[in-house]
């Protein structure tokens, strides 16, 4: 079956990256659903789907995917940062603060450090 071909999944993953870059997050999610069905343990695919959900303003699915990534990779600074942005967008500032600070502690990326301190609040 072609849909179970690992090469097809790689192609779908790469195409989903392109769709997300082209601002078609819903199209990216559709492509990634079959990849995740075949490879539910693949964290990179889950992270890409979480980003696509976030871009599509599907905050609860994004939250669940980012949390799943963090269960598998608790030291993933980007996943903490992205989850914090998801919480922030949903108005859950206390949870956002926690994950912004975790991201900054794991990686001193200037963007993470700014978010952890909320320097941009006006």
mmCIF file of C-alpha atoms in Angstrom:
data_model
loop_
_atom_site.group_PDB
_atom_site.id
_atom_site.type_symbol
_atom_site.label_atom_id
_atom_site.label_comp_id
_atom_site.label_asym_id
_atom_site.label_seq_id
_atom_site.Cartn_x
_atom_site.Cartn_y
_atom_site.Cartn_z
ATOM 1 C CA UNK A 1 0.000 0.000 0.000
ATOM 2 C CA UNK A 2 1.518 3.336 -0.954
ATOM 3 C CA UNK A 3 0.120 5.177 2.093
ATOM 4 C CA UNK A 4 2.134 2.897 4.398
ATOM 5 C CA UNK A 5 5.354 3.581 2.511
ATOM 6 C CA UNK A 6 7.883 5.369 4.771
ATOM 7 C CA UNK A 7 9.011 7.481 1.822
ATOM 8 C CA UNK A 8 5.453 8.764 1.423
ATOM 9 C CA UNK A 9 5.470 9.823 5.076
ATOM 10 C CA UNK A 10 8.723 11.739 4.616
ATOM 11 C CA UNK A 11 7.283 13.452 1.551
ATOM 12 C CA UNK A 12 4.093 14.300 3.461
ATOM 13 C CA UNK A 13 6.137 15.674 6.379
ATOM 14 C CA UNK A 14 8.206 17.888 4.061
ATOM 15 C CA UNK A 15 5.082 19.006 2.193
ATOM 16 C CA UNK A 16 3.432 19.861 5.533
ATOM 17 C CA UNK A 17 6.465 22.005 6.433
ATOM 18 C CA UNK A 18 6.021 23.843 3.135
ATOM 19 C CA UNK A 19 2.286 24.306 3.687
ATOM 20 C CA UNK A 20 2.908 25.722 7.146
ATOM 21 C CA UNK A 21 5.525 28.104 5.723
ATOM 22 C CA UNK A 22 3.000 29.111 3.047
ATOM 23 C CA UNK A 23 0.433 29.859 5.767
ATOM 24 C CA UNK A 24 -1.791 26.863 5.123
ATOM 25 C CA UNK A 25 -1.764 25.271 8.578
ATOM 26 C CA UNK A 26 -4.980 23.312 8.036
ATOM 27 C CA UNK A 27 -3.492 21.685 4.948
ATOM 28 C CA UNK A 28 -0.392 20.837 6.976
ATOM 29 C CA UNK A 29 -2.499 19.202 9.694
ATOM 30 C CA UNK A 30 -4.297 17.072 7.118
ATOM 31 C CA UNK A 31 -1.021 15.773 5.713
ATOM 32 C CA UNK A 32 0.430 15.122 9.164
ATOM 33 C CA UNK A 33 -2.582 13.155 10.411
ATOM 34 C CA UNK A 34 -1.665 10.155 8.256
ATOM 35 C CA UNK A 35 2.022 10.391 9.181
ATOM 36 C CA UNK A 36 1.153 10.421 12.889
ATOM 37 C CA UNK A 37 -1.278 7.547 12.423
ATOM 38 C CA UNK A 38 1.594 5.489 10.985
ATOM 39 C CA UNK A 39 4.267 6.822 13.382
ATOM 40 C CA UNK A 40 2.605 8.056 16.588
ATOM 41 C CA UNK A 41 5.931 8.043 18.412
ATOM 42 C CA UNK A 42 7.563 10.543 16.044
ATOM 43 C CA UNK A 43 8.126 13.686 18.091
ATOM 44 C CA UNK A 44 9.188 15.885 15.169
ATOM 45 C CA UNK A 45 5.913 15.189 13.413
ATOM 46 C CA UNK A 46 3.956 15.927 16.588
ATOM 47 C CA UNK A 47 5.829 19.190 17.048
ATOM 48 C CA UNK A 48 5.113 20.248 13.468
ATOM 49 C CA UNK A 49 1.432 19.382 13.885
ATOM 50 C CA UNK A 50 1.325 21.365 17.150
ATOM 51 C CA UNK A 51 2.769 24.366 15.319
ATOM 52 C CA UNK A 52 0.170 23.941 12.571
ATOM 53 C CA UNK A 53 -2.662 23.763 15.106
ATOM 54 C CA UNK A 54 -1.327 26.918 16.768
ATOM 55 C CA UNK A 55 -1.120 28.728 13.423
ATOM 56 C CA UNK A 56 -4.703 27.667 12.681
ATOM 57 C CA UNK A 57 -5.799 29.062 16.079
ATOM 58 C CA UNK A 58 -6.775 25.567 17.224
ATOM 59 C CA UNK A 59 -5.370 26.156 20.679
ATOM 60 C CA UNK A 60 -6.591 23.080 22.539
ATOM 61 C CA UNK A 61 -5.214 20.606 19.952
ATOM 62 C CA UNK A 62 -1.965 22.621 19.869
ATOM 63 C CA UNK A 63 -1.732 22.466 23.663
ATOM 64 C CA UNK A 64 -2.254 18.699 23.680
ATOM 65 C CA UNK A 65 0.399 18.125 21.025
ATOM 66 C CA UNK A 66 2.960 20.407 22.708
ATOM 67 C CA UNK A 67 2.317 18.621 26.020
ATOM 68 C CA UNK A 68 2.825 15.244 24.363
ATOM 69 C CA UNK A 69 6.140 16.452 22.936
ATOM 70 C CA UNK A 70 7.174 17.647 26.401
ATOM 71 C CA UNK A 71 6.265 14.303 27.967
ATOM 72 C CA UNK A 72 8.766 12.720 25.593
ATOM 73 C CA UNK A 73 11.304 15.560 25.577
ATOM 74 C CA UNK A 74 10.986 17.572 28.803
ATOM 75 C CA UNK A 75 14.117 19.545 27.928
ATOM 76 C CA UNK A 76 12.749 20.817 24.601
ATOM 77 C CA UNK A 77 12.989 24.586 25.092
ATOM 78 C CA UNK A 78 11.120 25.385 21.881
ATOM 79 C CA UNK A 79 8.175 23.176 22.911
ATOM 80 C CA UNK A 80 8.007 24.948 26.289
ATOM 81 C CA UNK A 81 8.113 28.323 24.550
ATOM 82 C CA UNK A 82 5.454 27.344 22.017
ATOM 83 C CA UNK A 83 3.219 25.886 24.732
ATOM 84 C CA UNK A 84 3.635 29.122 26.688
ATOM 85 C CA UNK A 85 2.584 31.115 23.610
ATOM 86 C CA UNK A 86 -0.428 28.818 23.276
ATOM 87 C CA UNK A 87 -1.403 29.427 26.911
ATOM 88 C CA UNK A 88 -0.793 33.165 26.494
ATOM 89 C CA UNK A 89 -3.018 33.284 23.432
ATOM 90 C CA UNK A 90 -5.735 31.459 25.394
ATOM 91 C CA UNK A 91 -5.501 33.983 28.240
ATOM 92 C CA UNK A 92 -3.905 31.503 30.646
ATOM 93 C CA UNK A 93 -1.080 33.779 31.761
ATOM 94 C CA UNK A 94 0.014 31.884 34.871
ATOM 95 C CA UNK A 95 0.603 28.690 32.893
ATOM 96 C CA UNK A 96 2.278 30.707 30.142
ATOM 97 C CA UNK A 97 4.707 32.289 32.600
ATOM 98 C CA UNK A 98 5.771 28.898 33.920
ATOM 99 C CA UNK A 99 6.601 27.567 30.459
ATOM 100 C CA UNK A 100 8.257 30.797 29.298
ATOM 101 C CA UNK A 101 10.567 30.513 32.307
ATOM 102 C CA UNK A 102 11.265 26.843 31.648
ATOM 103 C CA UNK A 103 12.140 27.650 28.033
ATOM 104 C CA UNK A 104 14.505 30.415 29.129
ATOM 105 C CA UNK A 105 16.134 28.178 31.741
ATOM 106 C CA UNK A 106 16.741 25.476 29.135
ATOM 107 C CA UNK A 107 17.955 27.819 26.397
ATOM 108 C CA UNK A 108 19.127 31.431 26.892
ATOM 109 C CA UNK A 109 17.655 32.408 23.516
ATOM 110 C CA UNK A 110 17.006 36.186 23.728
ATOM 111 C CA UNK A 111 13.374 35.721 22.684
ATOM 112 C CA UNK A 112 12.832 33.172 25.460
ATOM 113 C CA UNK A 113 14.527 35.424 28.020
ATOM 114 C CA UNK A 114 12.384 38.424 27.030
ATOM 115 C CA UNK A 115 9.209 36.347 27.264
ATOM 116 C CA UNK A 116 10.191 34.901 30.628
ATOM 117 C CA UNK A 117 10.550 38.404 32.060
ATOM 118 C CA UNK A 118 7.611 39.851 30.139
ATOM 119 C CA UNK A 119 9.671 42.907 29.267
ATOM 120 C CA UNK A 120 7.297 43.624 26.412
ATOM 121 C CA UNK A 121 4.273 44.237 28.653
ATOM 122 C CA UNK A 122 3.023 47.760 28.360
#
